[in-house]
Short mmCIF file of C-alpha atoms in Angstrom, two decimals:
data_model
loop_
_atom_site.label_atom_id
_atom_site.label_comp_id
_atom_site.label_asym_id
_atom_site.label_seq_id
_atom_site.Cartn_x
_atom_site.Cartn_y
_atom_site.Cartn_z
CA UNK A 1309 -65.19 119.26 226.61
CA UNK A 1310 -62.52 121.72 227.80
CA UNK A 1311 -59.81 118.51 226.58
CA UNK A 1312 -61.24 118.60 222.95
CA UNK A 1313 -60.37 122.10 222.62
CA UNK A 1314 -57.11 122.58 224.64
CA UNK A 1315 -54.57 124.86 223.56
CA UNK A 1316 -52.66 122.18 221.73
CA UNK A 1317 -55.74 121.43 219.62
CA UNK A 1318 -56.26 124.84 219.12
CA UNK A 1319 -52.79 125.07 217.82
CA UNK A 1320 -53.53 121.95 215.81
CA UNK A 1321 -56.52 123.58 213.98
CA UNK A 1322 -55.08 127.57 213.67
CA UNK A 1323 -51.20 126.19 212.47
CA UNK A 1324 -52.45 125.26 209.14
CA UNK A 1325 -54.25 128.27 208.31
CA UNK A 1326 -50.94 130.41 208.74
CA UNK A 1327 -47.94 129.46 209.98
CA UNK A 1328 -48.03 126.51 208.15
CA UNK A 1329 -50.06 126.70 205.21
CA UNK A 1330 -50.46 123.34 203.73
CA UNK A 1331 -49.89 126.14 200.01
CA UNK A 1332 -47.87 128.42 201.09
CA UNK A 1333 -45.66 126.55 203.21
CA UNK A 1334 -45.60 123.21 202.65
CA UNK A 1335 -46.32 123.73 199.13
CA UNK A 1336 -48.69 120.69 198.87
CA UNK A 1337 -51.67 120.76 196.40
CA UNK A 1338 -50.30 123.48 194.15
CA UNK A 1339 -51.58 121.76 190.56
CA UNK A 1340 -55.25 122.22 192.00
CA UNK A 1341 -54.50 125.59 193.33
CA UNK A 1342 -53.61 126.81 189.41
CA UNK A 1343 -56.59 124.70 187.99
CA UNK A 1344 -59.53 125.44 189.81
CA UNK A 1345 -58.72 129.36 190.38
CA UNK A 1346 -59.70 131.36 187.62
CA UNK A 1347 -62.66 131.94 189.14
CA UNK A 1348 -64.30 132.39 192.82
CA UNK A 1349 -67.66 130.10 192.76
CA UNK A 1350 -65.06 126.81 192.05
CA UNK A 1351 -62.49 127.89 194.29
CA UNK A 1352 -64.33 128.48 196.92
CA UNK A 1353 -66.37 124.91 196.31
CA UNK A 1354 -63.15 122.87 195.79
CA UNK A 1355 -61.58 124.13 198.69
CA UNK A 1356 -64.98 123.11 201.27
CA UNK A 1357 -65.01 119.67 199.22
CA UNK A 1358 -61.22 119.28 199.93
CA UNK A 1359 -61.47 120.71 203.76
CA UNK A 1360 -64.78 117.85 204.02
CA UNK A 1361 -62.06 115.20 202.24
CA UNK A 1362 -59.49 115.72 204.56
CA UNK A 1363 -61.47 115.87 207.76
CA UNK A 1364 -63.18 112.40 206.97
CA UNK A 1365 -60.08 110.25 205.52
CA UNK A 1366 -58.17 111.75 208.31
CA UNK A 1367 -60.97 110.49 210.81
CA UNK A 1368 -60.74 107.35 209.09
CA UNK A 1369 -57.13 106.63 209.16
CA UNK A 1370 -56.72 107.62 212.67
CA UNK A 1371 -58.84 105.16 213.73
CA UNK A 1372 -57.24 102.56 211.44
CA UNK A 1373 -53.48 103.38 212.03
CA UNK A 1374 -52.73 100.53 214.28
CA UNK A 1375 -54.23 97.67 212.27
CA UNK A 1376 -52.45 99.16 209.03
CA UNK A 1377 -49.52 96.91 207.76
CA UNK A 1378 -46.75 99.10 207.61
CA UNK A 1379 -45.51 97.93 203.98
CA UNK A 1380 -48.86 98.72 202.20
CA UNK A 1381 -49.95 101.88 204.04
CA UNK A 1382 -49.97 104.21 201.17
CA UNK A 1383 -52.04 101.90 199.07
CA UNK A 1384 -54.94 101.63 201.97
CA UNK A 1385 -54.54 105.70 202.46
CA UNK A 1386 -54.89 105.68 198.78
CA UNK A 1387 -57.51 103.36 199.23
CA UNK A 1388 -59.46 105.00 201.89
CA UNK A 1389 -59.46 108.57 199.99
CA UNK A 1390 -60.55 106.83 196.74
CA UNK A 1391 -63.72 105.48 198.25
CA UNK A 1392 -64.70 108.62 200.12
CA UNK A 1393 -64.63 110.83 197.15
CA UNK A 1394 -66.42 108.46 195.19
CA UNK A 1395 -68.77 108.38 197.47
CA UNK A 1396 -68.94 112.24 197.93
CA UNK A 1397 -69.56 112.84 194.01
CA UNK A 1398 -72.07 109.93 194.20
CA UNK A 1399 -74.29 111.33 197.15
CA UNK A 1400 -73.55 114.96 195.49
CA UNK A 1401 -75.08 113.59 191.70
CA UNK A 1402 -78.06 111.90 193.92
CA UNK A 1403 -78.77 114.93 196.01
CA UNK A 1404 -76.91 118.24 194.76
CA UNK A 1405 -77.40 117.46 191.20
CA UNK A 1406 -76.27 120.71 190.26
CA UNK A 1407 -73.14 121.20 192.44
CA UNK A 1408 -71.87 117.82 191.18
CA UNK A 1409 -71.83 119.50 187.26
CA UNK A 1410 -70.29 122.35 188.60
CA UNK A 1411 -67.51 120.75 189.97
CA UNK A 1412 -67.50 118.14 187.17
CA UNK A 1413 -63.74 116.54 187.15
CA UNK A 1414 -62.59 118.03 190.37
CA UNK A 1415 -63.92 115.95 192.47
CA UNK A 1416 -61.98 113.06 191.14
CA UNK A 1417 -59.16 115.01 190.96
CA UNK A 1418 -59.00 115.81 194.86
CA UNK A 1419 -58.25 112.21 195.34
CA UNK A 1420 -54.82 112.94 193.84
CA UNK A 1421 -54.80 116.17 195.76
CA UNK A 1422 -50.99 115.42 197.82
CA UNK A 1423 -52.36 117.71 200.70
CA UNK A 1424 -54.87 114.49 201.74
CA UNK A 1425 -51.78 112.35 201.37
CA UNK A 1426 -49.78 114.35 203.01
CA UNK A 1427 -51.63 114.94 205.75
CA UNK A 1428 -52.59 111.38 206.43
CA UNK A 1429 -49.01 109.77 206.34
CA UNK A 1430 -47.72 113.19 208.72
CA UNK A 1431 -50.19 113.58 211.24
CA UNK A 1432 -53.46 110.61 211.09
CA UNK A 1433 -50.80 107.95 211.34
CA UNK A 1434 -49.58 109.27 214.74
CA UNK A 1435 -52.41 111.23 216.08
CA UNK A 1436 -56.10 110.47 217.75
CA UNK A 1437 -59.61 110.86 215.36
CA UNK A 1438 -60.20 114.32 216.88
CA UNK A 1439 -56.76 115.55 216.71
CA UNK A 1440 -57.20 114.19 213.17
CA UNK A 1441 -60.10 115.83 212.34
CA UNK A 1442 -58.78 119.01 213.39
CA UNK A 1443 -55.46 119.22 211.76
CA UNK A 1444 -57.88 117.65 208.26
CA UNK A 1445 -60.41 120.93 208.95
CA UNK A 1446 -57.75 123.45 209.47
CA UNK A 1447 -55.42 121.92 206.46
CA UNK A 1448 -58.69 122.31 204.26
CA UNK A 1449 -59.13 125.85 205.34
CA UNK A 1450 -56.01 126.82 204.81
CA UNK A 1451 -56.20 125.29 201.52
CA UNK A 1452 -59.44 127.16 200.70
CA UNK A 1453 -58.03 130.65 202.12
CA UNK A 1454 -55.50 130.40 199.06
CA UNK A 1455 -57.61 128.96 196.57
CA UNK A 1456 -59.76 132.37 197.58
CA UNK A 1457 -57.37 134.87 197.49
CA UNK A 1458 -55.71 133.59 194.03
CA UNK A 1459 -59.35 133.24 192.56
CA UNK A 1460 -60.54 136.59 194.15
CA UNK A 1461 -57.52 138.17 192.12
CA UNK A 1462 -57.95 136.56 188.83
CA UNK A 1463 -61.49 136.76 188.48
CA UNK A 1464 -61.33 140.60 189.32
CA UNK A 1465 -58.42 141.25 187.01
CA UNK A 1466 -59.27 139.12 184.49
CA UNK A 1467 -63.04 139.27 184.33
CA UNK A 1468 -63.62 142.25 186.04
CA UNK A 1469 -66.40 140.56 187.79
CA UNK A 1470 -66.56 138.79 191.29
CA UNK A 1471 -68.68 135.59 191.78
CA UNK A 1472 -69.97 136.08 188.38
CA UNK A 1473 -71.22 139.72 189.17
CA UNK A 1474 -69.84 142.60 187.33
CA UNK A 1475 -67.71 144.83 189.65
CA UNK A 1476 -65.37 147.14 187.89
CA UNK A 1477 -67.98 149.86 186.15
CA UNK A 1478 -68.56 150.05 183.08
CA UNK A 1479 -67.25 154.23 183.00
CA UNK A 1480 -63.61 152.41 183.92
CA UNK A 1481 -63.79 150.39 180.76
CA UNK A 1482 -65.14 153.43 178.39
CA UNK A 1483 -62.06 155.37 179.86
CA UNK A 1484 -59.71 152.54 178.12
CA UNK A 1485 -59.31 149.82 180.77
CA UNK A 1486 -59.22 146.57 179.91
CA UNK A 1487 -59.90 143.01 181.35
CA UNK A 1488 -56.14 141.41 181.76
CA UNK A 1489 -56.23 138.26 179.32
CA UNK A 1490 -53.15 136.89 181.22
CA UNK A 1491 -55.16 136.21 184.57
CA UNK A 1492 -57.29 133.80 182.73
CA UNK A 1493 -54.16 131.46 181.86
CA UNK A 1494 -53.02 129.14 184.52
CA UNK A 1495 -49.27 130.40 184.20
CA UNK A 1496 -50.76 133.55 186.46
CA UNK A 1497 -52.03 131.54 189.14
CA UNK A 1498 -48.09 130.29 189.68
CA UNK A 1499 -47.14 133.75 189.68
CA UNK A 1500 -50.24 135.07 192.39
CA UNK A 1501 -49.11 131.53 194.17
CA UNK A 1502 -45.42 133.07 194.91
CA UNK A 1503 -46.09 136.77 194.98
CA UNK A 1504 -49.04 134.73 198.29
CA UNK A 1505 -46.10 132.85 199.53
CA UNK A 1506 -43.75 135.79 199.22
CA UNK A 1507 -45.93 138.02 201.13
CA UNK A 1508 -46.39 135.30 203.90
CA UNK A 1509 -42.90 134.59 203.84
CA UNK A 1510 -41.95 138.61 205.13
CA UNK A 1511 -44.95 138.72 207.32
CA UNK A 1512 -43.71 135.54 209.01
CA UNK A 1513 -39.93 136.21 209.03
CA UNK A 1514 -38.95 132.69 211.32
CA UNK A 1515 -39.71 130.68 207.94
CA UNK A 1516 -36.75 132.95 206.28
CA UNK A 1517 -33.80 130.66 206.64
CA UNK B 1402 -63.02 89.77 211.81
CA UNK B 1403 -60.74 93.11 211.33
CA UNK B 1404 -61.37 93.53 215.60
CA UNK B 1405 -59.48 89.85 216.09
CA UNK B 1406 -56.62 91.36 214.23
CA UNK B 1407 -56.46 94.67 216.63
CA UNK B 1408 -53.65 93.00 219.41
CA UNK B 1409 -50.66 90.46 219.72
CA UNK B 1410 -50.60 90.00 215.91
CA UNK B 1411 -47.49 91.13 214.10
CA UNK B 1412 -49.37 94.39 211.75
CA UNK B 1413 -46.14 93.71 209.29
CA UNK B 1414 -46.43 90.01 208.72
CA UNK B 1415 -47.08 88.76 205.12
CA UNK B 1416 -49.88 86.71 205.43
CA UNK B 1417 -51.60 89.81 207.99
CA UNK B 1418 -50.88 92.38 205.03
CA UNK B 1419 -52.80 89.93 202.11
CA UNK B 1420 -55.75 88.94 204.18
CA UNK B 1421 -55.68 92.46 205.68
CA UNK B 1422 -55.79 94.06 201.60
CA UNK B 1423 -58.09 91.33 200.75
CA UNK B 1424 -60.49 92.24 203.77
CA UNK B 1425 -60.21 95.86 202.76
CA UNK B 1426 -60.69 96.06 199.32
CA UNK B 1427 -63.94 93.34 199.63
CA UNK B 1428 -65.68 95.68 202.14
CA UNK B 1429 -64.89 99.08 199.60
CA UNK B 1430 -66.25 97.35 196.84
CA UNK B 1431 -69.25 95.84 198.64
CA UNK B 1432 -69.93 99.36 200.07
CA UNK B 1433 -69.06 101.65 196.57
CA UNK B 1434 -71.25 98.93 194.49
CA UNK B 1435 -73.97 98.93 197.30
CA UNK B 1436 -73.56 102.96 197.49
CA UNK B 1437 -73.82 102.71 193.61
CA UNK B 1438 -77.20 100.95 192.95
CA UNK B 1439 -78.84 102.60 195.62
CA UNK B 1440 -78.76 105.84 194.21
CA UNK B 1441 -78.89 105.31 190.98
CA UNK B 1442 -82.59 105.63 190.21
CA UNK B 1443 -82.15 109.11 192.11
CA UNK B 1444 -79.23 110.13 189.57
CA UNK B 1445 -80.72 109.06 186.60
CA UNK B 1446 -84.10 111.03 187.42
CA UNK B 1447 -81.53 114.03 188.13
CA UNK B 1448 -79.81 113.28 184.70
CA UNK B 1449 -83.09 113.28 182.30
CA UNK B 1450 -84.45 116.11 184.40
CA UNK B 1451 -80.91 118.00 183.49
CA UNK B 1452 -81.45 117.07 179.86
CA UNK B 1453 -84.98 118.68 179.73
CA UNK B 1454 -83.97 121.86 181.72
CA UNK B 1455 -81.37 121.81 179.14
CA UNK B 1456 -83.89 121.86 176.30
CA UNK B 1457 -86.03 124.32 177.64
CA UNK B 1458 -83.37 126.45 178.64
CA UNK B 1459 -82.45 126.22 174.78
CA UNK B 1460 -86.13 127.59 174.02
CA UNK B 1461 -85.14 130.45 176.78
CA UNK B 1462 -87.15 129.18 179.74
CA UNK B 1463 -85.64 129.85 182.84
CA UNK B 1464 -84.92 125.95 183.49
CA UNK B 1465 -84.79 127.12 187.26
CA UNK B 1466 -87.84 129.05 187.99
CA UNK B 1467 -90.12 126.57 185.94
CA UNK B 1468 -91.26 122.57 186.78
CA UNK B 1469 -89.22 121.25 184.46
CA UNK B 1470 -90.92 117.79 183.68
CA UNK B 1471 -94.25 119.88 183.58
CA UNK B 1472 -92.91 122.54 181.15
CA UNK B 1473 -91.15 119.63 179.06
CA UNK B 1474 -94.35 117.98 178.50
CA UNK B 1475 -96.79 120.94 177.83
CA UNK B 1476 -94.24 122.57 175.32
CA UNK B 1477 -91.85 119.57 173.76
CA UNK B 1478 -92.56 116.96 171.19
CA UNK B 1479 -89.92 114.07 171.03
CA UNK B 1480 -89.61 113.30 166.95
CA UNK B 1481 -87.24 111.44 164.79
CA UNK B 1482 -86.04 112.54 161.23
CA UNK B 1483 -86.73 109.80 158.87
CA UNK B 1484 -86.19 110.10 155.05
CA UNK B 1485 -86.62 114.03 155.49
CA UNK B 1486 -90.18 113.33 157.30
CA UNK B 1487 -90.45 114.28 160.94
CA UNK B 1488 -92.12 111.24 162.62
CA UNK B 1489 -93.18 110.58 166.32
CA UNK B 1490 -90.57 108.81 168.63
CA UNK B 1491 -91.96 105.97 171.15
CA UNK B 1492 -89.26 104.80 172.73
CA UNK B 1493 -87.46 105.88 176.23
CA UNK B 1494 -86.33 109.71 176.50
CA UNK B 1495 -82.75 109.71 175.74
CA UNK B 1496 -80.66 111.56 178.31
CA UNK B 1497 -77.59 112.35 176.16
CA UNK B 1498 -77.57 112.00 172.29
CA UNK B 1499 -74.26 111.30 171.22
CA UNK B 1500 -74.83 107.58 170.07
CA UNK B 1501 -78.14 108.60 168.38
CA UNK B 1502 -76.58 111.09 166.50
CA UNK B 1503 -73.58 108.13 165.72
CA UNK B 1504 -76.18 105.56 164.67
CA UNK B 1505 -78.06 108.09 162.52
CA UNK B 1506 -81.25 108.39 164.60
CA UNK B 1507 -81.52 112.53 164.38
CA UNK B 1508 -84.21 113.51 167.10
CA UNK B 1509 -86.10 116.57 166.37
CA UNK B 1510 -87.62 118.44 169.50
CA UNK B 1511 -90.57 120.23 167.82
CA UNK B 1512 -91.57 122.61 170.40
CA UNK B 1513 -92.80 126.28 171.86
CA UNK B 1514 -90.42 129.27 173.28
CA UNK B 1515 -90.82 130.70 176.23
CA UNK B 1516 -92.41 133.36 174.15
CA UNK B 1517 -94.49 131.01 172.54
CA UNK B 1518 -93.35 131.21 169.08
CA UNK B 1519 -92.83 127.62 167.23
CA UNK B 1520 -89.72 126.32 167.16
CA UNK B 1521 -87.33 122.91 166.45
CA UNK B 1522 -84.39 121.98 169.03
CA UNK B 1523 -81.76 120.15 167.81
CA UNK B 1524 -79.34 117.96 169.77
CA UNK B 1525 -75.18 118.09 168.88
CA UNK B 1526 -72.19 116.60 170.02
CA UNK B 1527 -68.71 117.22 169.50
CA UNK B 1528 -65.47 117.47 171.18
CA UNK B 1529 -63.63 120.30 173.61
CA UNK B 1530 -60.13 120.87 174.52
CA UNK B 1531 -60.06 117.85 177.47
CA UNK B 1532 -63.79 116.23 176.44
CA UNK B 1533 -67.26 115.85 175.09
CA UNK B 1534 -68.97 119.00 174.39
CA UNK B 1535 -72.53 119.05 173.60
CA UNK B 1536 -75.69 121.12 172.98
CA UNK B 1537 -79.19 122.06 172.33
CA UNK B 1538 -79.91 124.83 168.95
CA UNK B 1539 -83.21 125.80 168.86
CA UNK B 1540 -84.58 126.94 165.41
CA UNK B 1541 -87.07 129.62 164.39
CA UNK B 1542 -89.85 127.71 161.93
CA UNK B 1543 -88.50 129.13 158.94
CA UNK B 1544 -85.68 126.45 159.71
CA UNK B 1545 -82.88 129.32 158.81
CA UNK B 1546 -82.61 131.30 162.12
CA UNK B 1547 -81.03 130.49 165.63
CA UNK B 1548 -83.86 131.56 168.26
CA UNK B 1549 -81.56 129.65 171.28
CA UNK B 1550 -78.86 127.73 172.30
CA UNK B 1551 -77.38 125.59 175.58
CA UNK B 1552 -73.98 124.14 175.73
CA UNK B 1553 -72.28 122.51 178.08
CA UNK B 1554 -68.87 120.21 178.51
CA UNK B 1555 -67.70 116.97 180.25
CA UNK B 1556 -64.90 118.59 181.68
CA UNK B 1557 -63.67 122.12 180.14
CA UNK B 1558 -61.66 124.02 182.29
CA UNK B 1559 -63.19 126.08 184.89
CA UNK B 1560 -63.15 129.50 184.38
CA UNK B 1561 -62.05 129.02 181.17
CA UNK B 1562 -63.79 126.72 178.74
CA UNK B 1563 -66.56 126.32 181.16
CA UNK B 1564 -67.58 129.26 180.40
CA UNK B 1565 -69.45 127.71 176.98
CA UNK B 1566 -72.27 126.85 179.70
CA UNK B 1567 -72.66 130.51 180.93
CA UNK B 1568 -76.20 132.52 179.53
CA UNK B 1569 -74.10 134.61 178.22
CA UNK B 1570 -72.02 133.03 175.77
CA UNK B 1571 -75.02 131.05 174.86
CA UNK B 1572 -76.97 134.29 174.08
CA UNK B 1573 -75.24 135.26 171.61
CA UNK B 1574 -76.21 133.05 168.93
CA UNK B 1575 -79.56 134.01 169.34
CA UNK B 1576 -80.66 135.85 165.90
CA UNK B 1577 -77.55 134.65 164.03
CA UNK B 1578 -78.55 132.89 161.00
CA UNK B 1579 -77.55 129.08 160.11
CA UNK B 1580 -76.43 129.86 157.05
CA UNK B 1581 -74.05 131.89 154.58
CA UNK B 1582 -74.99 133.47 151.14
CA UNK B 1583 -73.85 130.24 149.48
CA UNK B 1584 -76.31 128.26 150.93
CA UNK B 1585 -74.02 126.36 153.11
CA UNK B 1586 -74.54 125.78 157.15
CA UNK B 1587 -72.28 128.03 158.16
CA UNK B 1588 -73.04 129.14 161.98
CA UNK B 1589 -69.90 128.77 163.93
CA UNK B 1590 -67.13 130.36 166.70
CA UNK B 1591 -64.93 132.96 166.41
CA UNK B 1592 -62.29 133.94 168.28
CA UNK B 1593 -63.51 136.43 170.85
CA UNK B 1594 -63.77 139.90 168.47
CA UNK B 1595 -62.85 138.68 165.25
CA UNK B 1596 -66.75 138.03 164.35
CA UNK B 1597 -67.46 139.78 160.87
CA UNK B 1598 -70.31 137.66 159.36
CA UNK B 1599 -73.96 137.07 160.55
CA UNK B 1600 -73.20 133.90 161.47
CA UNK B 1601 -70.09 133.79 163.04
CA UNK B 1602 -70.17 134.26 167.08
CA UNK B 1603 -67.30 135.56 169.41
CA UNK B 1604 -65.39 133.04 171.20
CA UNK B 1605 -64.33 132.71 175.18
CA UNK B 1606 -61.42 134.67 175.92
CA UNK B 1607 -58.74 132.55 176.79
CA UNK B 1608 -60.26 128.98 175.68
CA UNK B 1609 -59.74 129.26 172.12
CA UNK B 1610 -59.82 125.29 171.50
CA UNK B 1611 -63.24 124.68 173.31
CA UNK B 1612 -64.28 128.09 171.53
CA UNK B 1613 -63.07 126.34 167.56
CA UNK B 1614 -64.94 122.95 169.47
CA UNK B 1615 -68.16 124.55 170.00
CA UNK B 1616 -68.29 125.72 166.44
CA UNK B 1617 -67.40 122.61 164.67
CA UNK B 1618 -70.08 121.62 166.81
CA UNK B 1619 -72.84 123.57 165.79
CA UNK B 1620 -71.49 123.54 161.71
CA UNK B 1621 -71.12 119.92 161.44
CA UNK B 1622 -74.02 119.24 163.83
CA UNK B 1623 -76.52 121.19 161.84
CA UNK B 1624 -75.04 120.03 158.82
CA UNK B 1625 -76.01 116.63 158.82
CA UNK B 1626 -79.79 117.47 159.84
CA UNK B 1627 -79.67 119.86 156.87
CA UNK B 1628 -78.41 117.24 154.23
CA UNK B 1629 -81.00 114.25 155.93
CA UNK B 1630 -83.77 116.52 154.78
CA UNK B 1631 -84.61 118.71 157.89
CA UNK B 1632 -84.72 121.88 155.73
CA UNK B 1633 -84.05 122.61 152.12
CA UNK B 1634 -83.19 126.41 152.95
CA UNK B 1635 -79.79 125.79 152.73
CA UNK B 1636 -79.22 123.85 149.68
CA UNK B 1637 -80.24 127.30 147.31
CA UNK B 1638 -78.13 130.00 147.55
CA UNK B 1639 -80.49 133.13 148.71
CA UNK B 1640 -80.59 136.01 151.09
CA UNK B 1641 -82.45 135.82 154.27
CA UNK B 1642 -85.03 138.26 153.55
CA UNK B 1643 -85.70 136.87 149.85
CA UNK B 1644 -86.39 133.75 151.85
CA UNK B 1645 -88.66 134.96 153.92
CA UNK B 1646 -90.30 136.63 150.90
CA UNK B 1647 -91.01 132.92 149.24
CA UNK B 1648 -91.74 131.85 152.56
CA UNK B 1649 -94.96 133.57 152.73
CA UNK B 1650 -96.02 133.71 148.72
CA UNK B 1651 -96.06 130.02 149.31
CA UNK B 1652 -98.42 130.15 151.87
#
């Protein structure tokens, strides 16, 4: 037990969520990150489907990477993701009905989310199923934090409201404040995206190069 | 057969890599299709469920506090417009009404509000910004006023277009009338403010094409119910309250 969380494992799982942020630092998954954000509720649901998405194809191809052919191994990653999603929005439609409209397209789209890729052709190749799993959980996380701090800005700045509920008070608005219309568009997800990155970036100063 | 593969066997042969894709993609299809057909009496009870709650939540149930089947059947009558006569409608409940619509088959939900007053659904379909849009309207008896509404989208963007399936957007038709002073069907979407008439309703911030969809939707939708005999209201030029007025001399 002590082996499956040893300080390397540790450091497998908690790298991701900060010092290298599958968003912020490897700057995988971005065209999700400005899709799915305008809001909290589908941020915060994309980024558990992703973390589940990762954690399972990276199980997966651990367990495969010795019998993979070397020449096709993209196409049985590809593969391997493909079927597990469908089967995720499948059992979701059966059984969560009502999460599977709420996430309509984007649980098709994950399966061309680059962070799974990514992830399986860097680490899953080389590494064991746990040390898999872990570096697929903490790349999802990671993935999520972001989504949650770019939707937690948009949907208060451009709603006013936070997981649907109204937060700024309605005095603020009589006294001339207004919703910002910009935080709706996707162009202002980019920009939350760098000012993220650029905050990281200070906080973190080895990364500055 | 993939375990005999495992040692001594060269992983980047040619002949390994086709029987190994083969192998592969035989066993994902077997499993997806298998997967597939298992569930699908499960999703397709989800899916006409949906399409009820959807009708009731036009009426203004609360499609998630009530039994939905139960509800459906105590307060919803299936019909079909034929020749500008509403008759009964035997066959299977339809789960989405797009080809219905296409083939000319216009069902009529005749039905009760949550506040019991009498009412007619009708079903639309039209198109979004990235997909299908489509929708419930719920009429008051009269034929002329909007009593309800539920929309909702393949695949709008979250946030953004998506937001045609909140309450709140869908509240706001409730009282508009269907028609102008001309006598034409003239309910439709604004962009957000810009509402001046009765029947025009303010838009989604930010998703201006699903906004001009949803209208289109409801204009054209109710259109061709109006001109296949569903109501004559429309065809006369008259005020809403004159209306109302003849409505009740005739009776």
């Amino acid at each position: 037990m002590s082996k499956l969380f040893s300080s390397e494992n540790k450091e497998i799982f908690l790298n991701p969520l900060n010092a290298n942020n599958p968003i912020a630092v490897q700057v995988l998954g971005i065209c999700s990150a400005l899709a799915v954000t305008s809001q909290l509720e589908p941020a915060i649901v994309m980024g558990l489907s992703v973390t589940a998405i990762t954690a399972f194809s990276n199980v997966i191809i651990s367990l495969l990477r010795k019998t993979i052919p070397n020449r096709i191994r993209i196409i049985v990653q590809l593969v391997v993701v493909a079927a597990l999603v469908t089967i995720v929005s499948q059992v979701l439609k059966a059984f969560a009905y009502d999460v599977s409209v709420q996430l309509s397209v984007y649980v098709g789209l994950i399966i061309t989310n680059c962070i799974l890729m990514g992830r399986l052709e860097a680490f899953a190749m080389q590494n064991g199923p746990w040390e898999s799993f872990l570096d697929g959980v903490g790349n999802g996380l990671g993935y999520a934090l972001i989504l949650v701090i770019v939707g937690f800005v948009r949907e208060l700045l451009g709603f006013g409201t936070l997981l649907g509920f109204q937060v700024v008070p309605q005095c603020l608005y009589d006294w001339g404040y207004q919703n910002n219309g910009m935080m709706t568009m996707p162009a202002m997800s980019l920009i939350i995206v760098g000012c993220v990155i650029w905050v990281h970036r200070s906080f973190n100063k080895e990364e500055q190069k | 057969m993939a375990n005999d593969k495992k040692k001594g066997l060269d992983t980047n042969g040619n002949i390994y890599t086709i029987v190994y894709a083969a192998v592969m993609v035989v066993i994902v299809a077997f499993l997806l299709a298998f997967i597939s057909s298992a569930l699908k009496p499960k999703q397709d009870a989800n899916v006409e469920n949906d399409t009820k709650g959807q009708i009731l939540a036009a009426l203004g149930f609360d499609r998630k506090a009530v039994d939905v089947q139960k509800t459906f059947a105590e307060n919803v009558t299936d019909k079909v417009l034929n020749n500008g006569q509403l008759e009964d409608y035997d066959g299977p409940f339809l789960s989405s009404y797009g080809t219905a619509l296409k083939n000319g088959d216009l069902h009529v939900f005749v039905a009760k509000t949550a506040t019991g007053e009498d009412a007619y659904v009708l079903p639309v379909v039209g198109r979004g910004l990235w997909g299908g849009l489509w929708g419930y309207i719920a009429l008051d008896a009269t034929k002329t006023k909007v009593l309800g509404t539920y929309f909702y989208h393949e695949s709008e963007t979250a946030g953004l277009g998506a937001r045609i399936g909140d309450r709140d957007f869908q509240e706001k038709f409730i009282g508009k009338p269907v028609c102008d002073a001309e006598g034409n069907v003239a309910l439709t979407v604004v962009k957000d403010g810009a509402a001046k008439q009765d029947y025009e309703v303010n838009g989604v911030t930010g998703a201006t094409l699903t906004s001009k969809g949803v209208g289109a939707m409801c204009t054209e939708g109710l259109a061709v119910y109006y001109l296949a005999g569903f109501a004559a209201q429309c065809e006369q030029p008259c005020q809403q309250t004159e209306c109302d007025t003849t409505e009740v001399e005739q009776n």
